[in-house]
């Protein structure tokens, strides 16, 4: 810019179009070649020397763990592109790079976290439409769909992938695995590895695949990701089994208490699934009794015969309810639960649906709170749910249609 301004000021207008660009570029190229180039080369060599010392020094395992752990966050910021220059400088100075194999392993680790989500959400067709392509692209070296589309959405797969990447990087650097050049990341990255190090890189790949997959699966199960999948399948099953609803069917305006006890909000449960409204909006009751009754007239559309801890109802106006007894009680395998109705039965308000044993639930280490959620809220006017109070099954009204309610939106109970 300065050269152009200088030459334009001293050059006659008649020849400025030829002289100004030529002279500006000539001096700029000379400066870049003889001044900036050597300075940049020295800086690049210093950086590559520091990185090489970190990879090969006494604290190489620490360096590898830190780099393997933070590389995925660098992708989010775009700073990962600077590692290409460092890799090229390492190749020029040391005839190979030990940094790039760790980058390929980070891609594999994030893909493996998505692979675990594919397993956890294997019955969720909508989730698989995102998970499967993201996993494939990640294993082929493009991590953005996996990171932004899946792992950051749930957060914990991203951390599990970072952890697996760090462990794989330690194995990789400890075995001095070196690449001839930078290339396609992910699983095809093994083609860029020097032949003598391909077995050790394959071992590192195994770590990058297994560790994130196992960690993501364990955390996902604890957070109920697989339960959300089951709830989605239950909702689809209910839709398939639901009886036809007449166009002029009278809307269900209120729900009565489905079990004796104290009404609480879903947010107070702190379970990560129902509390977040991932299954649907609703409320819960800390029970004083042990019999669940129907909160309104409807048809039994879903029974879980193996665990008998939940029941799905389609009310006469088409509203779909899921009543779930306890948290994590599916693990009890049905012990302490008895269905009092069959699938397809039409039930009236207050009719018994399910009996459960509170003592067995507590001895198994699970909360016995009974939850009720609306699983198809988009199809009907919303309910106004209560915020507290003691209720008696089949007697107290606990929810009103918000659009039709002229009573209190949050009724109080005695």
Coordinates of C-alpha atoms in Angstrom, one line a residue:
X1 CA 0.0 0.0 0.0
X2 CA 2.8 2.4 1.0
X3 CA 4.8 1.6 -2.1
X4 CA 1.9 2.1 -4.4
X5 CA 1.1 5.5 -2.8
X6 CA 4.8 6.5 -3.1
X7 CA 5.1 5.6 -6.8
X8 CA 1.7 7.0 -7.7
X9 CA 2.8 10.3 -6.2
X10 CA 6.1 10.6 -8.1
X11 CA 5.0 9.0 -11.4
X12 CA 3.5 11.0 -14.2
X13 CA -0.2 10.2 -14.8
X14 CA 0.4 9.2 -18.4
X15 CA 2.6 6.1 -17.4
X16 CA 1.3 5.4 -13.9
X17 CA -0.8 2.5 -15.0
X18 CA 2.4 0.7 -16.1
X19 CA 5.1 2.0 -13.8
X20 CA 3.2 2.0 -10.4
X21 CA 2.2 -1.7 -10.3
X22 CA 5.5 -2.9 -11.7
X23 CA 7.7 -1.0 -9.3
X24 CA 5.4 -1.7 -6.3
X25 CA 5.4 -5.5 -6.9
X26 CA 9.1 -5.6 -7.7
X27 CA 10.1 -4.1 -4.4
X28 CA 7.5 -6.1 -2.5
X29 CA 8.8 -9.3 -3.9
X30 CA 12.4 -8.4 -3.1
X31 CA 11.5 -7.5 0.4
X32 CA 9.5 -10.7 0.9
X33 CA 12.3 -12.8 -0.5
X34 CA 15.3 -11.3 1.3
X35 CA 13.8 -9.8 4.4
X36 CA 10.4 -11.2 5.4
X37 CA 11.1 -14.7 4.1
X38 CA 14.2 -15.3 6.3
X39 CA 12.5 -13.8 9.3
X40 CA 9.4 -16.0 8.8
X41 CA 11.6 -19.0 8.3
X42 CA 13.5 -18.4 11.5
X43 CA 10.2 -17.9 13.4
X44 CA 8.7 -21.1 11.9
X45 CA 11.9 -23.1 12.7
X46 CA 11.7 -21.8 16.3
X47 CA 8.1 -22.9 16.6
X48 CA 8.7 -26.3 15.0
X49 CA 11.7 -26.7 17.3
X50 CA 9.6 -26.0 20.4
X51 CA 6.9 -28.4 19.2
X52 CA 9.4 -31.1 18.4
X53 CA 11.0 -30.7 21.8
X54 CA 7.6 -31.0 23.4
X55 CA 6.8 -34.2 21.4
X56 CA 10.1 -35.9 22.0
X57 CA 11.2 -34.4 25.4
X58 CA 10.8 -35.8 28.9
X59 CA 7.2 -34.5 29.2
X60 CA 6.1 -35.8 25.8
X61 CA 3.1 -37.6 27.4
X62 CA 1.9 -34.4 29.0
X63 CA 2.3 -32.5 25.7
X64 CA 0.5 -35.2 23.8
X65 CA -2.4 -35.3 26.3
X66 CA -2.9 -31.6 26.3
X67 CA -2.7 -31.3 22.5
X68 CA -5.0 -34.3 22.0
X69 CA -7.5 -32.9 24.5
X70 CA -7.6 -29.3 23.2
X71 CA -7.5 -30.0 19.4
X72 CA -11.3 -30.4 19.1
X73 CA -12.0 -27.1 20.8
X74 CA -9.5 -25.5 18.4
X75 CA -11.7 -26.8 15.5
X76 CA -14.6 -24.8 16.9
X77 CA -12.6 -21.6 16.9
X78 CA -10.9 -22.2 13.5
X79 CA -7.4 -22.1 15.1
X80 CA -6.8 -25.6 14.0
X81 CA -5.7 -24.4 10.6
X82 CA -2.5 -23.0 12.1
X83 CA -1.3 -26.6 12.8
X84 CA -0.9 -27.2 9.1
X85 CA 2.0 -24.6 8.9
X86 CA 3.6 -26.2 11.9
X87 CA 3.3 -29.7 10.4
X88 CA 4.9 -28.5 7.1
X89 CA 7.8 -26.9 9.1
X90 CA 8.3 -30.1 11.1
X91 CA 8.4 -32.1 7.8
X92 CA 11.0 -29.7 6.3
X93 CA 13.2 -29.7 9.5
X94 CA 12.8 -33.3 10.7
X95 CA 11.7 -35.2 7.6
X96 CA 8.3 -36.1 9.2
X97 CA 5.7 -34.9 11.7
X98 CA 4.5 -36.4 14.9
X99 CA 1.9 -33.7 15.3
X100 CA -0.4 -34.6 12.4
X101 CA -1.1 -38.2 13.6
X102 CA -2.6 -36.8 16.8
X103 CA -4.9 -34.6 14.7
X104 CA -6.1 -37.6 12.7
X105 CA -6.7 -39.4 16.0
X106 CA -8.8 -36.5 17.4
X107 CA -11.0 -36.7 14.3
X108 CA -11.5 -40.5 14.9
X109 CA -12.3 -39.9 18.6
X110 CA -15.0 -37.4 17.9
X111 CA -16.4 -39.8 15.3
X112 CA -16.4 -42.6 17.9
X113 CA -18.4 -40.4 20.3
X114 CA -21.0 -40.0 17.5
X115 CA -20.9 -43.8 16.9
X116 CA -21.9 -44.3 20.6
X117 CA -24.8 -41.8 20.1
X118 CA -25.9 -44.0 17.1
X119 CA -25.9 -46.9 19.4
X120 CA -27.8 -45.1 22.2
X121 CA -30.3 -43.6 19.8
X122 CA -30.6 -46.7 17.5
X123 CA -34.4 -46.7 17.7
X124 CA -34.7 -42.9 17.0
X125 CA -35.0 -42.5 13.2
X126 CA -34.9 -38.7 13.3
X127 CA -31.6 -38.7 15.3
X128 CA -30.0 -41.3 13.1
X129 CA -30.6 -39.1 10.0
X130 CA -28.0 -36.7 11.6
X131 CA -25.8 -39.2 13.5
X132 CA -24.9 -41.6 10.7
X133 CA -23.7 -39.1 8.1
X134 CA -21.9 -37.1 10.8
X135 CA -20.1 -40.2 12.0
X136 CA -19.0 -41.2 8.5
X137 CA -17.7 -37.7 7.6
X138 CA -15.9 -37.6 10.9
X139 CA -14.1 -40.9 10.3
X140 CA -13.1 -39.5 6.9
X141 CA -11.6 -36.4 8.4
X142 CA -14.3 -33.8 8.4
X143 CA -15.3 -33.2 12.0
X144 CA -17.6 -30.2 11.9
X145 CA -20.9 -32.1 11.2
X146 CA -20.1 -34.4 14.2
X147 CA -19.0 -31.6 16.5
X148 CA -21.7 -29.1 15.8
X149 CA -24.5 -31.4 14.8
X150 CA -24.2 -34.0 17.5
X151 CA -21.5 -33.8 20.1
X152 CA -21.9 -30.2 21.2
X153 CA -25.7 -30.6 21.2
X154 CA -25.4 -33.0 24.1
X155 CA -22.1 -31.7 25.3
X156 CA -20.9 -34.9 27.1
X157 CA -20.0 -36.8 23.8
X158 CA -17.7 -33.9 23.0
X159 CA -15.9 -34.2 26.3
X160 CA -15.7 -38.0 26.0
X161 CA -14.2 -37.6 22.5
X162 CA -11.6 -35.2 23.8
X163 CA -10.7 -37.6 26.6
X164 CA -10.3 -40.5 24.1
X165 CA -8.2 -38.2 21.8
X166 CA -5.9 -37.4 24.7
X167 CA -5.3 -41.0 25.6
X168 CA -4.8 -42.0 22.0
X169 CA -2.3 -39.1 21.5
X170 CA -0.3 -40.4 24.5
X171 CA 0.0 -43.8 22.9
X172 CA 0.9 -42.2 19.5
X173 CA 3.6 -40.0 20.8
X174 CA 5.0 -42.6 23.2
X175 CA 5.6 -44.9 20.2
X176 CA 7.2 -42.0 18.1
X177 CA 4.5 -42.5 15.4
X178 CA 5.5 -40.2 12.5
X179 CA 3.7 -39.1 9.3
X180 CA 5.5 -38.5 6.1
X181 CA 3.1 -35.7 5.2
X182 CA -0.3 -34.2 6.2
X183 CA -3.2 -35.8 4.4
X184 CA -6.8 -36.8 4.9
X185 CA -7.7 -37.0 8.5
X186 CA -9.6 -39.7 10.3
X187 CA -9.2 -43.4 9.5
X188 CA -7.6 -42.9 6.0
X189 CA -4.9 -40.9 7.8
X190 CA -3.0 -44.2 8.3
X191 CA -2.0 -43.9 4.6
X192 CA 0.2 -40.9 5.5
X193 CA 2.0 -42.6 8.3
X194 CA 5.5 -43.9 7.7
X195 CA 5.3 -47.7 7.1
X196 CA 7.3 -48.7 10.2
X197 CA 4.8 -46.8 12.4
X198 CA 1.6 -48.0 10.9
X199 CA 1.1 -50.8 13.5
X200 CA 1.5 -48.3 16.4
X201 CA -0.8 -45.8 14.7
X202 CA -3.4 -48.6 14.3
X203 CA -3.1 -49.3 18.1
X204 CA -3.6 -45.6 18.7
X205 CA -6.7 -45.7 16.4
X206 CA -8.1 -48.5 18.5
X207 CA -7.8 -46.4 21.6
X208 CA -9.4 -43.4 19.8
X209 CA -12.3 -45.6 18.8
X210 CA -12.9 -47.7 22.0
X211 CA -12.4 -45.1 24.8
X212 CA -14.9 -42.4 23.5
X213 CA -17.4 -45.1 22.5
X214 CA -17.4 -46.7 26.0
X215 CA -17.4 -43.3 27.9
X216 CA -20.1 -41.8 25.8
X217 CA -22.3 -45.0 26.2
X218 CA -21.9 -45.0 29.9
X219 CA -22.6 -41.3 30.4
X220 CA -25.4 -41.4 27.9
X221 CA -27.1 -44.3 29.8
X222 CA -26.7 -42.4 33.1
X223 CA -28.3 -39.3 31.5
X224 CA -31.1 -41.3 30.1
X225 CA -30.4 -40.7 26.4
X226 CA -31.5 -44.3 25.7
X227 CA -34.6 -43.7 27.7
X228 CA -35.5 -40.7 25.5
X229 CA -35.2 -43.0 22.6
X230 CA -37.5 -45.5 24.2
X231 CA -40.0 -42.7 24.9
X232 CA -39.9 -41.6 21.2
X233 CA -40.6 -45.2 20.2
X234 CA -43.4 -45.4 22.7
X235 CA -44.9 -42.2 21.3
X236 CA -44.7 -43.7 17.8
X237 CA -46.3 -46.9 19.0
X238 CA -49.1 -44.9 20.7
X239 CA -49.7 -43.1 17.5
X240 CA -50.0 -46.3 15.6
X241 CA -52.3 -47.9 18.1
X242 CA -54.4 -44.9 19.0
X243 CA -58.1 -45.2 18.2
X244 CA -59.6 -42.9 15.6
X245 CA -60.7 -39.6 17.1
X246 CA -63.8 -38.0 15.8
X247 CA -63.3 -34.5 14.3
X248 CA -66.0 -33.1 16.6
X249 CA -64.8 -35.0 19.8
X250 CA -65.3 -32.9 22.9
X251 CA -61.9 -31.7 24.2
X252 CA -60.7 -33.0 27.5
X253 CA -60.8 -29.9 29.6
X254 CA -59.2 -31.2 32.9
X255 CA -57.2 -34.0 34.4
X256 CA -57.8 -35.4 37.9
X257 CA -55.0 -36.7 40.2
X258 CA -53.8 -40.1 39.1
X259 CA -52.3 -41.1 42.5
X260 CA -52.6 -39.9 46.1
X261 CA -49.8 -37.6 47.1
X262 CA -48.1 -34.2 46.8
X263 CA -47.9 -32.4 43.4
X264 CA -44.4 -31.2 42.3
X265 CA -43.0 -29.7 39.2
X266 CA -40.9 -31.6 36.6
X267 CA -38.0 -29.2 37.2
X268 CA -37.8 -30.3 40.8
X269 CA -36.9 -33.9 39.8
X270 CA -33.4 -33.1 38.5
X271 CA -33.2 -36.2 36.4
X272 CA -32.0 -34.6 33.1
X273 CA -34.7 -36.1 31.0
X274 CA -38.2 -35.3 32.3
X275 CA -36.9 -32.2 34.0
X276 CA -35.7 -30.7 30.8
X277 CA -39.0 -31.5 29.0
X278 CA -37.4 -33.8 26.6
X279 CA -40.3 -36.2 26.7
X280 CA -43.1 -33.6 27.1
X281 CA -44.6 -31.0 29.4
X282 CA -46.4 -32.2 32.6
X283 CA -46.0 -32.6 36.3
X284 CA -45.3 -35.2 39.0
X285 CA -46.7 -36.5 42.2
X286 CA -44.7 -37.8 45.2
X287 CA -47.1 -40.6 46.1
X288 CA -48.7 -41.5 49.3
X289 CA -50.7 -44.3 47.7
X290 CA -49.7 -47.2 45.5
X291 CA -52.4 -47.3 42.8
X292 CA -52.3 -45.2 39.6
X293 CA -55.7 -44.3 38.2
X294 CA -56.7 -42.8 34.9
X295 CA -56.7 -38.9 35.0
X296 CA -59.4 -38.8 32.3
X297 CA -61.4 -41.1 30.0
X298 CA -59.3 -42.7 27.2
X299 CA -57.8 -45.9 25.8
X300 CA -54.7 -47.8 27.0
X301 CA -52.3 -47.7 24.0
X302 CA -48.9 -48.6 25.5
X303 CA -47.9 -51.2 28.1
X304 CA -44.3 -52.1 28.8
X305 CA -44.7 -55.8 29.7
X306 CA -41.1 -56.4 30.7
X307 CA -40.8 -53.6 33.2
X308 CA -44.5 -52.6 33.8
X309 CA -43.3 -49.2 35.2
X310 CA -45.1 -47.0 32.7
X311 CA -48.4 -46.8 30.8
X312 CA -49.5 -44.8 27.8
X313 CA -53.0 -43.4 27.4
X314 CA -54.8 -41.8 24.5
X315 CA -57.6 -39.6 25.8
X316 CA -60.9 -39.4 24.1
X317 CA -59.9 -36.2 22.3
X318 CA -56.6 -37.6 21.1
X319 CA -54.4 -36.2 23.8
X320 CA -51.6 -38.7 24.5
X321 CA -50.3 -39.1 28.1
X322 CA -47.4 -41.1 29.4
X323 CA -47.6 -42.0 33.1
X324 CA -44.2 -43.1 34.4
X325 CA -43.7 -44.6 37.9
X326 CA -40.4 -43.7 39.5
X327 CA -37.1 -42.7 38.0
X328 CA -34.8 -45.4 36.5
X329 CA -37.3 -48.1 37.6
X330 CA -37.0 -49.8 34.3
X331 CA -33.9 -51.5 35.9
X332 CA -36.2 -53.3 38.3
X333 CA -37.4 -55.6 35.5
X334 CA -41.1 -55.4 36.6
X335 CA -40.5 -56.4 40.3
X336 CA -43.1 -54.5 42.3
X337 CA -45.3 -53.5 39.4
X338 CA -48.7 -54.9 38.3
X339 CA -50.9 -53.8 35.4
X340 CA -54.6 -53.7 36.2
X341 CA -55.6 -53.2 32.5
X342 CA -54.8 -54.6 29.1
X343 CA -53.7 -52.8 26.0
X344 CA -56.7 -51.6 24.0
X345 CA -58.9 -51.3 27.1
X346 CA -61.1 -48.1 27.3
X347 CA -60.9 -46.6 30.8
X348 CA -62.9 -44.0 32.6
X349 CA -61.7 -41.2 34.8
X350 CA -60.5 -42.7 38.2
X351 CA -60.3 -46.3 36.9
X352 CA -57.2 -48.2 38.3
X353 CA -54.4 -48.7 35.8
X354 CA -51.4 -49.9 37.7
X355 CA -50.3 -51.0 41.2
X356 CA -46.8 -50.5 42.4
X357 CA -44.8 -51.3 45.6
X358 CA -43.2 -48.1 47.1
X359 CA -41.1 -50.1 49.5
X360 CA -39.5 -52.2 46.7
X361 CA -38.8 -49.1 44.7
X362 CA -37.1 -47.4 47.6
X363 CA -35.1 -50.5 48.5
X364 CA -33.9 -50.6 44.9
X365 CA -32.5 -47.1 45.4
X366 CA -34.9 -45.3 43.0
X367 CA -37.2 -42.3 43.6
X368 CA -40.9 -43.3 43.6
X369 CA -42.2 -40.1 42.1
X370 CA -45.0 -40.7 39.5
X371 CA -44.7 -38.5 36.4
X372 CA -47.4 -37.6 33.9
X373 CA -46.5 -35.8 30.6
X374 CA -48.3 -34.9 27.4
X375 CA -46.4 -36.4 24.5
X376 CA -48.2 -34.7 21.6
X377 CA -48.7 -31.1 22.8
X378 CA -48.5 -29.6 19.3
X379 CA -51.8 -31.2 18.4
X380 CA -53.9 -29.8 21.2
X381 CA -54.4 -26.8 23.4
X382 CA -51.9 -26.8 26.3
X383 CA -52.7 -27.7 29.9
X384 CA -52.0 -25.4 32.8
X385 CA -50.2 -27.6 35.3
X386 CA -50.2 -27.3 39.1
X387 CA -47.3 -26.2 41.2
X388 CA -48.0 -27.8 44.5
X389 CA -50.5 -29.2 47.0
X390 CA -51.8 -32.5 48.3
X391 CA -54.2 -34.4 46.0
X392 CA -56.4 -37.5 46.2
X393 CA -56.5 -39.9 43.3
X394 CA -59.6 -39.5 41.1
X395 CA -61.0 -36.6 43.1
X396 CA -58.9 -33.4 42.9
X397 CA -58.6 -31.6 39.5
X398 CA -54.9 -31.1 38.9
X399 CA -54.7 -29.6 35.3
X400 CA -57.0 -27.5 33.1
X401 CA -56.8 -26.7 29.4
X402 CA -55.0 -23.3 29.4
X403 CA -57.1 -22.0 26.5
X404 CA -60.4 -22.9 28.2
X405 CA -59.5 -22.3 31.8
X406 CA -61.3 -19.5 33.6
X407 CA -60.2 -21.0 36.9
X408 CA -56.8 -20.5 38.5
X409 CA -53.9 -21.6 36.2
X410 CA -52.2 -23.2 39.2
X411 CA -54.9 -24.5 41.5
X412 CA -54.3 -24.9 45.2
X413 CA -55.3 -28.0 47.1
X414 CA -56.3 -28.7 50.6

